[in-house]
Coordinates of C-alpha atoms in Angstrom, one line a residue:
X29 CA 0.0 0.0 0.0
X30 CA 3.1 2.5 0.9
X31 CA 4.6 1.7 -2.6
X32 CA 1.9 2.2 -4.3
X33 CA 1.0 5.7 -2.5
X34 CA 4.5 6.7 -3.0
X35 CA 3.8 5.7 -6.9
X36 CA 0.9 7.6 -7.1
X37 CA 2.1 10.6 -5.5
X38 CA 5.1 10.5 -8.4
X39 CA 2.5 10.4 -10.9
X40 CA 0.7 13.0 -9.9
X41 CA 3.7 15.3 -9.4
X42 CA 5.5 14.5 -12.3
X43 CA 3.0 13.4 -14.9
X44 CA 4.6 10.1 -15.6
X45 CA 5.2 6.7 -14.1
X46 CA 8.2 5.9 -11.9
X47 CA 11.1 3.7 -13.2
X48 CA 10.9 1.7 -9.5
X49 CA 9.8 2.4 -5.7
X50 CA 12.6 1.5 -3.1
X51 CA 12.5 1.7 0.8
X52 CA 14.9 2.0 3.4
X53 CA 15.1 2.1 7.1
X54 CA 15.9 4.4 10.1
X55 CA 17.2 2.2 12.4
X56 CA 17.9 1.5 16.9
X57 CA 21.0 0.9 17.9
X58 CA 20.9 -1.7 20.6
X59 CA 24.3 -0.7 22.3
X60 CA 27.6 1.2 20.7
X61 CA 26.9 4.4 20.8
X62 CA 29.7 7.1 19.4
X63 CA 32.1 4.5 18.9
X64 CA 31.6 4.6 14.9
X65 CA 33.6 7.4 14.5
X66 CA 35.9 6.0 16.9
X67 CA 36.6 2.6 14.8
X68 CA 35.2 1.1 17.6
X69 CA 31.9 -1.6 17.6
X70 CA 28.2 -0.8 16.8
X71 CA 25.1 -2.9 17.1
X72 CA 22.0 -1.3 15.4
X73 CA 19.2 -3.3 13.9
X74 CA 16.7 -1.7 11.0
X75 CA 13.4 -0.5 12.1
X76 CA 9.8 -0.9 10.2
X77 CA 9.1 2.7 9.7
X78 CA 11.0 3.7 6.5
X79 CA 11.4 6.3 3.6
X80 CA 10.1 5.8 0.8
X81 CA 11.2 7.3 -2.6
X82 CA 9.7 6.9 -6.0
X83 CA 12.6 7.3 -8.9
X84 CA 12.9 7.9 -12.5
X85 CA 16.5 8.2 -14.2
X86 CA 17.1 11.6 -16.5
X87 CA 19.4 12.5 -19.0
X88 CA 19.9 15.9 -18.9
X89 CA 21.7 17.0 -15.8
X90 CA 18.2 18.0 -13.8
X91 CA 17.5 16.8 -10.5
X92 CA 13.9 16.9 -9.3
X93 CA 13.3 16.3 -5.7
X94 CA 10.1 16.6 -3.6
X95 CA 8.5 15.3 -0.6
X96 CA 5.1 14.5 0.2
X97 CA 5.6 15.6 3.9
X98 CA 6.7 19.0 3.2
X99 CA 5.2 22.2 1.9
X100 CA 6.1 23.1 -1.4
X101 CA 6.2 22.2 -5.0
X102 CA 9.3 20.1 -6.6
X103 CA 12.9 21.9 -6.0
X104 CA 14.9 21.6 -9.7
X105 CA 18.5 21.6 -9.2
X106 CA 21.3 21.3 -11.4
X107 CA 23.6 18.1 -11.0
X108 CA 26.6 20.4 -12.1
X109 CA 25.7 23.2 -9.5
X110 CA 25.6 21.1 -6.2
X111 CA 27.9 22.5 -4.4
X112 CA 28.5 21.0 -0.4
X113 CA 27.1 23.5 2.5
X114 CA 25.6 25.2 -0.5
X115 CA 22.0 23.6 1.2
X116 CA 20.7 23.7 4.9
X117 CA 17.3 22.3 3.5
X118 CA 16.1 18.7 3.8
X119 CA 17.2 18.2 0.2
X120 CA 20.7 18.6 1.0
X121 CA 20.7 14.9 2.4
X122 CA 19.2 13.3 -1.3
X123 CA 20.9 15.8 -3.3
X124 CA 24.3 15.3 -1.2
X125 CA 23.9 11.5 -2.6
X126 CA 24.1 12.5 -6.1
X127 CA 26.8 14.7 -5.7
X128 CA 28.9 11.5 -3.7
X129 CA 27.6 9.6 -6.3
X130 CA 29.2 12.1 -9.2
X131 CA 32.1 13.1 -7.0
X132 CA 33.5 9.4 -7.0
X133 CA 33.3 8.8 -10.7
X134 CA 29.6 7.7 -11.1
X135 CA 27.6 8.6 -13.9
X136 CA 24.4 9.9 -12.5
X137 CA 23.0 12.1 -15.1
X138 CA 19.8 13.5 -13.0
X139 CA 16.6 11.9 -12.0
X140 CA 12.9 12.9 -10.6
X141 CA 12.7 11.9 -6.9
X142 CA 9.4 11.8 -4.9
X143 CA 10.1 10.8 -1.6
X144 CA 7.9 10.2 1.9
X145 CA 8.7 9.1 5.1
X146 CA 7.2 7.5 8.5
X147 CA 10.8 7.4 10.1
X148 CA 10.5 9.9 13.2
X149 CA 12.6 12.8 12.1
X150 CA 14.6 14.0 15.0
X151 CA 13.9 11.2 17.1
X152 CA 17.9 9.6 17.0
X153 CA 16.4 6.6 14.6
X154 CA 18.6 8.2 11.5
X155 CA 15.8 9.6 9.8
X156 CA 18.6 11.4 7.5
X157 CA 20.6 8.1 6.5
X158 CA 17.1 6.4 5.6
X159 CA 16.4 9.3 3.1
X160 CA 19.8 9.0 1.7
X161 CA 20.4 4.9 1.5
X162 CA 16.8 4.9 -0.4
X163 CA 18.3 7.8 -2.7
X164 CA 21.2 6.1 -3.0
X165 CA 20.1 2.9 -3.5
X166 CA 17.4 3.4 -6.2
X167 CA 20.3 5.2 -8.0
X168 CA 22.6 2.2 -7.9
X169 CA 19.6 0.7 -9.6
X170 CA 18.5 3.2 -12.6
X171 CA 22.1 3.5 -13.4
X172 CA 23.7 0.1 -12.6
X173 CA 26.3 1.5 -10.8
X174 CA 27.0 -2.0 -9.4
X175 CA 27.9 -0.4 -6.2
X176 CA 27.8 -2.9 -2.6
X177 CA 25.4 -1.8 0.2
X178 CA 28.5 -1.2 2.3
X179 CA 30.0 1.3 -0.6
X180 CA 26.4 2.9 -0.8
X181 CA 26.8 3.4 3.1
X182 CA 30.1 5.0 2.6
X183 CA 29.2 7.2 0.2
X184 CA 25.8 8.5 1.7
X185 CA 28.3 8.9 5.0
X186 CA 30.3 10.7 2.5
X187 CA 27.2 12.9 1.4
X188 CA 26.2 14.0 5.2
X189 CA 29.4 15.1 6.3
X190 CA 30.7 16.8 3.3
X191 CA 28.1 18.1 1.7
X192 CA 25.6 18.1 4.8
X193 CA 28.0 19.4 6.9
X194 CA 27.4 17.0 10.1
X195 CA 30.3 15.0 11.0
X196 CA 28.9 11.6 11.8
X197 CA 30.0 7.7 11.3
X198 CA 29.1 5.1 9.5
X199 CA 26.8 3.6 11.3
X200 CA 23.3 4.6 10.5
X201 CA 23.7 4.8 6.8
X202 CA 25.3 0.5 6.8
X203 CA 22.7 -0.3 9.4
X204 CA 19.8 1.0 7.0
X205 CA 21.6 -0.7 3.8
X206 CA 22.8 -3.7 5.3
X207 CA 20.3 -4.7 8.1
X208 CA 18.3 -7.9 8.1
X209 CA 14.9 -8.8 9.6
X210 CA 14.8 -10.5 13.1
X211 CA 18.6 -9.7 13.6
X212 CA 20.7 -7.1 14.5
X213 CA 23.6 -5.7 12.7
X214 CA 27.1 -6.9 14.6
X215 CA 29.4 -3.8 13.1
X216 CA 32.8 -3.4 13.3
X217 CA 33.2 0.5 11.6
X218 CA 37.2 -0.1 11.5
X219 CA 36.7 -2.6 8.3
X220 CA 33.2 -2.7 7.7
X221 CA 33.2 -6.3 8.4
X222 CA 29.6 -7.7 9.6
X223 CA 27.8 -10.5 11.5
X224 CA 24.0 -10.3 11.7
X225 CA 23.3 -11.2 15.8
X226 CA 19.9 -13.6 15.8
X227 CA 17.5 -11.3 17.5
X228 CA 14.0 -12.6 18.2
X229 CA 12.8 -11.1 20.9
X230 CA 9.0 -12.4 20.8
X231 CA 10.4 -15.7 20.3
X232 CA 11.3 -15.4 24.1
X233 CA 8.8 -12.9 25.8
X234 CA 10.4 -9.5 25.5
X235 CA 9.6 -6.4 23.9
X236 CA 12.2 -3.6 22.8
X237 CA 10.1 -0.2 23.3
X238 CA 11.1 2.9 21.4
X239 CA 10.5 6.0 23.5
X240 CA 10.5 9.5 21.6
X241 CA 11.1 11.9 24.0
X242 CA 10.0 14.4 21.4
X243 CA 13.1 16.6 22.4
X244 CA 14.5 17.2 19.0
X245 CA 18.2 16.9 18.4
X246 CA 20.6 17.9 15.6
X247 CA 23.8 16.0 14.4
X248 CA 25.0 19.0 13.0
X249 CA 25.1 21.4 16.3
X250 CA 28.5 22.4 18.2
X251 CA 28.5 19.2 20.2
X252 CA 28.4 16.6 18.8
X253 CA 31.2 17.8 16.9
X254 CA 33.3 18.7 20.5
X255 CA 32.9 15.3 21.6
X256 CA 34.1 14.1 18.2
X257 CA 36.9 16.7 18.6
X258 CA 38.1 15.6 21.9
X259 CA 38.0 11.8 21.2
X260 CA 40.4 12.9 18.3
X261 CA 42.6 14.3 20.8
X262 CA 42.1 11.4 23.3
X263 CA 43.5 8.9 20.4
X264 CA 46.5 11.7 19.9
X265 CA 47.6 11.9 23.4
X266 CA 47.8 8.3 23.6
X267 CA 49.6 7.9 20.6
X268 CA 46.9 5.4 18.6
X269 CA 45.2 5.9 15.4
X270 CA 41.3 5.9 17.3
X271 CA 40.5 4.6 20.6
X272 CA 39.1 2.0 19.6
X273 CA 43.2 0.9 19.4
X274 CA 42.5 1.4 23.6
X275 CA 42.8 -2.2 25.0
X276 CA 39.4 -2.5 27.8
X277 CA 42.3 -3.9 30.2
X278 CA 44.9 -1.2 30.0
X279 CA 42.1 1.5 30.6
X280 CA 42.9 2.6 34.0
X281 CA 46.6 3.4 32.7
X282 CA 45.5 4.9 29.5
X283 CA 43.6 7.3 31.6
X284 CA 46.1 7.9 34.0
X285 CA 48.2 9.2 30.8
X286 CA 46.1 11.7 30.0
X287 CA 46.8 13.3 33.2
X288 CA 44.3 16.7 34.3
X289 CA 42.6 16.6 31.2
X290 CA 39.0 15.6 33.0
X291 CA 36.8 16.2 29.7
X292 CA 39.4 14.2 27.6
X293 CA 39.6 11.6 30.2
X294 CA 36.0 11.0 30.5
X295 CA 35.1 11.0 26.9
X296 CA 38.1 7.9 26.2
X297 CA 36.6 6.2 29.2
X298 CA 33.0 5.7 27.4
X299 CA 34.1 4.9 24.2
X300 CA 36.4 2.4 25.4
X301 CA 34.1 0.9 27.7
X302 CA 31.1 0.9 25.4
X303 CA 33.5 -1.0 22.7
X304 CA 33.5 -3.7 25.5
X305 CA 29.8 -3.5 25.9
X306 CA 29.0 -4.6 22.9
X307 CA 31.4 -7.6 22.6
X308 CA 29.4 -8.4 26.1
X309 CA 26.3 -8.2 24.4
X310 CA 27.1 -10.4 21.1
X311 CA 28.4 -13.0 23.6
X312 CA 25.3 -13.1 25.4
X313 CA 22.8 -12.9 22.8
X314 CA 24.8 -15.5 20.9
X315 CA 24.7 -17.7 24.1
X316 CA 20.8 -17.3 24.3
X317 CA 21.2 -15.4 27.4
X318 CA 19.1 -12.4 25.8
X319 CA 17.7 -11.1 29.6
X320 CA 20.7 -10.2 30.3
X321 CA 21.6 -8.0 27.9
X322 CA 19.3 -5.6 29.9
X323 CA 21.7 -4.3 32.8
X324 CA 24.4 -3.9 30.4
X325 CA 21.7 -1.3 28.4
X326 CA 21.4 0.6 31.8
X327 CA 25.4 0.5 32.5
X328 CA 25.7 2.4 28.9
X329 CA 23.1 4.8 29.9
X330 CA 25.0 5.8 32.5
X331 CA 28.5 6.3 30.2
X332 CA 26.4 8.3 27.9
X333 CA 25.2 10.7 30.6
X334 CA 28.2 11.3 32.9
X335 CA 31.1 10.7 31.3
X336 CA 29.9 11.5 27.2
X337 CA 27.4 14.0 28.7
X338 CA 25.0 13.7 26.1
X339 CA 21.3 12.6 27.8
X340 CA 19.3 15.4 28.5
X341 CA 16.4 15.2 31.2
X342 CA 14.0 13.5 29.9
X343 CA 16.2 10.9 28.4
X344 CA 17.0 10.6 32.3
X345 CA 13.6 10.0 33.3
X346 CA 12.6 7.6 30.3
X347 CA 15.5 5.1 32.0
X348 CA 15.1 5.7 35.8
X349 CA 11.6 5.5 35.6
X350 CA 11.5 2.2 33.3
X351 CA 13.9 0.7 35.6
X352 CA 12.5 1.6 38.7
X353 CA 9.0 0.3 37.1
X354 CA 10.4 -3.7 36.2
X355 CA 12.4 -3.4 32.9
X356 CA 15.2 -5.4 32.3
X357 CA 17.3 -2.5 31.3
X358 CA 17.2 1.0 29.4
X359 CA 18.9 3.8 28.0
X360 CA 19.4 6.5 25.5
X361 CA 19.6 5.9 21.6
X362 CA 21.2 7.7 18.9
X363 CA 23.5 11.2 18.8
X364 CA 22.1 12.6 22.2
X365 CA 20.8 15.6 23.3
X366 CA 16.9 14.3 22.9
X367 CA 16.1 11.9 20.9
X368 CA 14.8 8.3 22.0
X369 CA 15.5 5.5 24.8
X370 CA 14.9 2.0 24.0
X371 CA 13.4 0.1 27.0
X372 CA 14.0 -3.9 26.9
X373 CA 11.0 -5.3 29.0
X374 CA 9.0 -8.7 29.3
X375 CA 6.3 -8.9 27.3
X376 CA 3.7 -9.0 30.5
X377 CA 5.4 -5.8 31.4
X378 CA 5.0 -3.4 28.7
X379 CA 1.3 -1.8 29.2
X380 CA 2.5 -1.0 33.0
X381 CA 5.9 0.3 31.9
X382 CA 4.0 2.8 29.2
X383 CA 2.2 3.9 32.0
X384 CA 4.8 5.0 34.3
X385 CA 6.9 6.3 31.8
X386 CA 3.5 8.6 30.4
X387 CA 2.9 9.8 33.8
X388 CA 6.2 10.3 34.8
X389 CA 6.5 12.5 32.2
X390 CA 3.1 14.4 32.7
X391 CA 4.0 15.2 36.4
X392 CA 7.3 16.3 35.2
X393 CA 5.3 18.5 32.7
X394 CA 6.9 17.3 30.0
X395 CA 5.3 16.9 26.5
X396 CA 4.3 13.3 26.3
X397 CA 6.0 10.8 24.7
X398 CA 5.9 9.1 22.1
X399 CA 6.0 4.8 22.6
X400 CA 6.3 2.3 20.4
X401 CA 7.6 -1.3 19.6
X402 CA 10.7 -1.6 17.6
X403 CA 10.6 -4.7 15.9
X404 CA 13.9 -6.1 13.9
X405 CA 13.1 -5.6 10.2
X406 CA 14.5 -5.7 6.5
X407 CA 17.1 -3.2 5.6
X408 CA 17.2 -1.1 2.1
X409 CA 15.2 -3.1 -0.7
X410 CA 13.7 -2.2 -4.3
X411 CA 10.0 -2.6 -3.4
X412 CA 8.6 -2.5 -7.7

C-alpha cells in the first residue's frame, strides 16, 4: 500500500510513471553508541518505519526532488551546480547522494525523486541516513552503478558530512543498507566487516520499546562535533590511530596518561568501555542469554550521561523511571541531546511500563512521549 501511495504521488507530481519504488530504514542501535567514529563496535538493527522514494533516471543534468511531507512544489537543481554546504534544507541529504555519487566517478545524469517518510525525524532513529540509502540505492539501480550496500553506506556517509556538513559515522547509513529482519547488525566500523546477531525477541517474551522523548536533536550542532573533537585528541595523546586501538584492560593506565585533562579523560573512558559493551552483548545474545543483555543497556546509559554527557532530562527520566517500574534495562539511543531511549522489557510488562513512563512524564510537565515497539526488520530493498 506504501509503494503504491509513493507511486501515485510521483504520478501525480510528475506526470509520468516511476522507473521503481525503493524503501529503506531508520534504524535502533541496541548498544555502541559514538564508537563509529571511533573505529570502535556498533550494534544497530533496522526499524519498520521507513522512507520511501519513488525514482525515474534523467538524462539531462536535472535533478527533481520533492517530498510528500513538506510544503512546497518540486525543487529543480542542477547536478553540475551542487555545491557541499551550499543547502541547509532537507534536500541537502538526497541531493548530497548525487553529488557522492558524481564526485566518485559515477555517472548519474539527473533523476525525478518523490520521496515520503514515517521514520521519526529528529527522534535519533537516523531519519537522515534512511532518506539518503533509499536515494542512493534506487540510484545504484536506474544506473547500474554495481555499487555494494556497504560502498552505498560510505558514500551516503560521505554525502552527510561533506556536503551536509554534520560529522557523523558510518553507522546509520550501513545499518539502513545492510540490516536484516529478526537480527541485528554486529558492526565493526574499522573494516566494515559484519555478522547479523539472531535477535527474536517475541520468540522469548520480550519487547524492545522505542520512547520518543519528542526533544529534538541535531547531528549537526557544536556538540556533537566537540565530543568528536576531543575523542580525536584522546586517540593523539595516547599515541593510537582511534580509541578504539584502547585495550578495555589497560584502561585505567591509558587514563592515568592523560593526566588533568577531565573532559578528555571521560570522553576515552566511554568509548572504550562501550566498545567492550558490545562484545558483552554479542556473547550473550549468541549464548541465548538475551535477559541479560538488559543491565548492560542501563550501564551504557550511564557512560552516555556522565562521562559522554550527552542525555538530557527526559532521556534521564525515560531510563530511571522504566527501571524503577520492572524493565530489564534501558537507555538512551542515537547522537544525544533528545532523541529516543529503548526500553527492553517482558512482554507482560509493557502496558505497565508505558504507563509509568506517560505519567512520569506528565508530572514532570513534560510533552508526552511518544512509545512504540521496535521490531527487527529488513534493511534497504527495491519494493517494484
Amino acid at each position: 500500500m506504501a509503494a503504491q501511495q509513493v507511486r501515485d504521488g510521483f504520478v501525480e507530481l510528475y506526470a509520468a510513471e516511476p522507473d521503481g519504488v525503493w524503501a529503506a530504514p531508520g534504524r535502533v542501535n541496541l548498544i555502541g553508541e559514538h564508537t563509529d567514529y571511533n573505529d570502535g563496535f556498533v550494534m544497530p538493527f533496522a526499524l519498520p518505519h521507513t522512507a520511501l522514494a519513488a525514482v525515474s533516471r534523467r538524462t539531462d543534468g536535472v535533478l527533481r526532488l520533492h517530498s510528500a511531507d513538506v510544503e512546497g512544489g518540486a525543487v529543480e537543481l542542477r547536478l553540475d551546480e551542487l555545491t557541499p554546504a551550499s543547502d541547509d534544507a532537507w534536500t541537502a541529504y538526497p541531493a548530497g547522494v548525487v553529488w557522492a555519487l558524481r564526485e566518485a566517478g559515477h555517472p548519474v545524469t539527473g533523476a525525478d525523486v518523490h520521496l515520503t517518510s514515517t521514520v521519526p525525524s529528529g527522534a535519533g532513529l537516523s531519519s537522515s541516513a534512511a532518506l539518503e540509502v533509499v536515494v542512493a540505492l534506487a540510484l545504484n539501480d536506474l544506473f547500474d552503478l554495481g555499487l555494494a550496500r556497504w560502498q552505498l553506506a560510505r558514500l551516503c556517509q560521505r554525502a552527510e558530512n561533506v556536503y551536509v556538513g554534520a560529522p557523523t559515522g558510518i553507522m546509520d547509513q550501513t545499518a539502513s543498507a545492510c540490516c536484516e529482519a529478526g537480527h541485528a547488525l554486529f558492526l565493526d566500523t574499522r573494516d566494515l566487516s559484519q555478522k547479523q546477531i539472531p535477535f527474536d525477541l517475541a520468540a522469548e517474551g520480550m519487547r524492545l520499546l522505542v520512547v520518543d522523548t519528542q526533544v529534538k536533536h541535531a547531528h549537526s550542532g557544536g556538540e556533537y562535533g566537540k565530543r568528536r573533537a576531543g575523542c580525536e585528541k584522546g586517540a593523539a595523546l595516547l599515541g593510537v590511530d582511534a580509541l578504539r586501538d584502547v585495550p578495555y584492560a589497560d584502561l585505567d593506565a591509558a587514563l592515568a596518561r592523560l593526566g588533568d585533562d577531565e573532559e578528555v579523560r571521560r570522553l576515552v573512558r566511554h568509548v572504550v568501555t562501550e566498545d567492550a559493551r558490545v562484545e558483552r552483548v554479542v556473547s550473550l545474545l549468541e549464548s541465548g542469554d538475551t535477559r541479560a543483555i538488559g543491565p548492560v543497556l542501563t550501564e551504557g546509559h550511564a557512560s552516555l550521561r556522565d562521562d559522554f554527557r550527552v542525555s538530557c532530562p527526559e532521556l534521564d527520566l525515560v531510563v530511571e523511571t522504566a527501571v524503577a517500574a520492572g524493565a530489564l534495562g534501558a537507555r538512551m539511543t542515537g547522537g544525544g541531546f533528545g532523541g529516543s531511549a529503548i526500553v527492553l522489557a517482558n512482554a507482560t510488562d509493557v502496558d505497565t511500563l508505558t504507563k509509568a513512563i506517560e505519567e512520569a512524564f506528565a508530572a514532570a510537565d513534560f510533552t508526552a512521549p511518544r512509545v512504540f515497539e521496535a521490531v527487527p526488520s529488513a534493511g534497504a530493498r527495491r519494493l517494484s
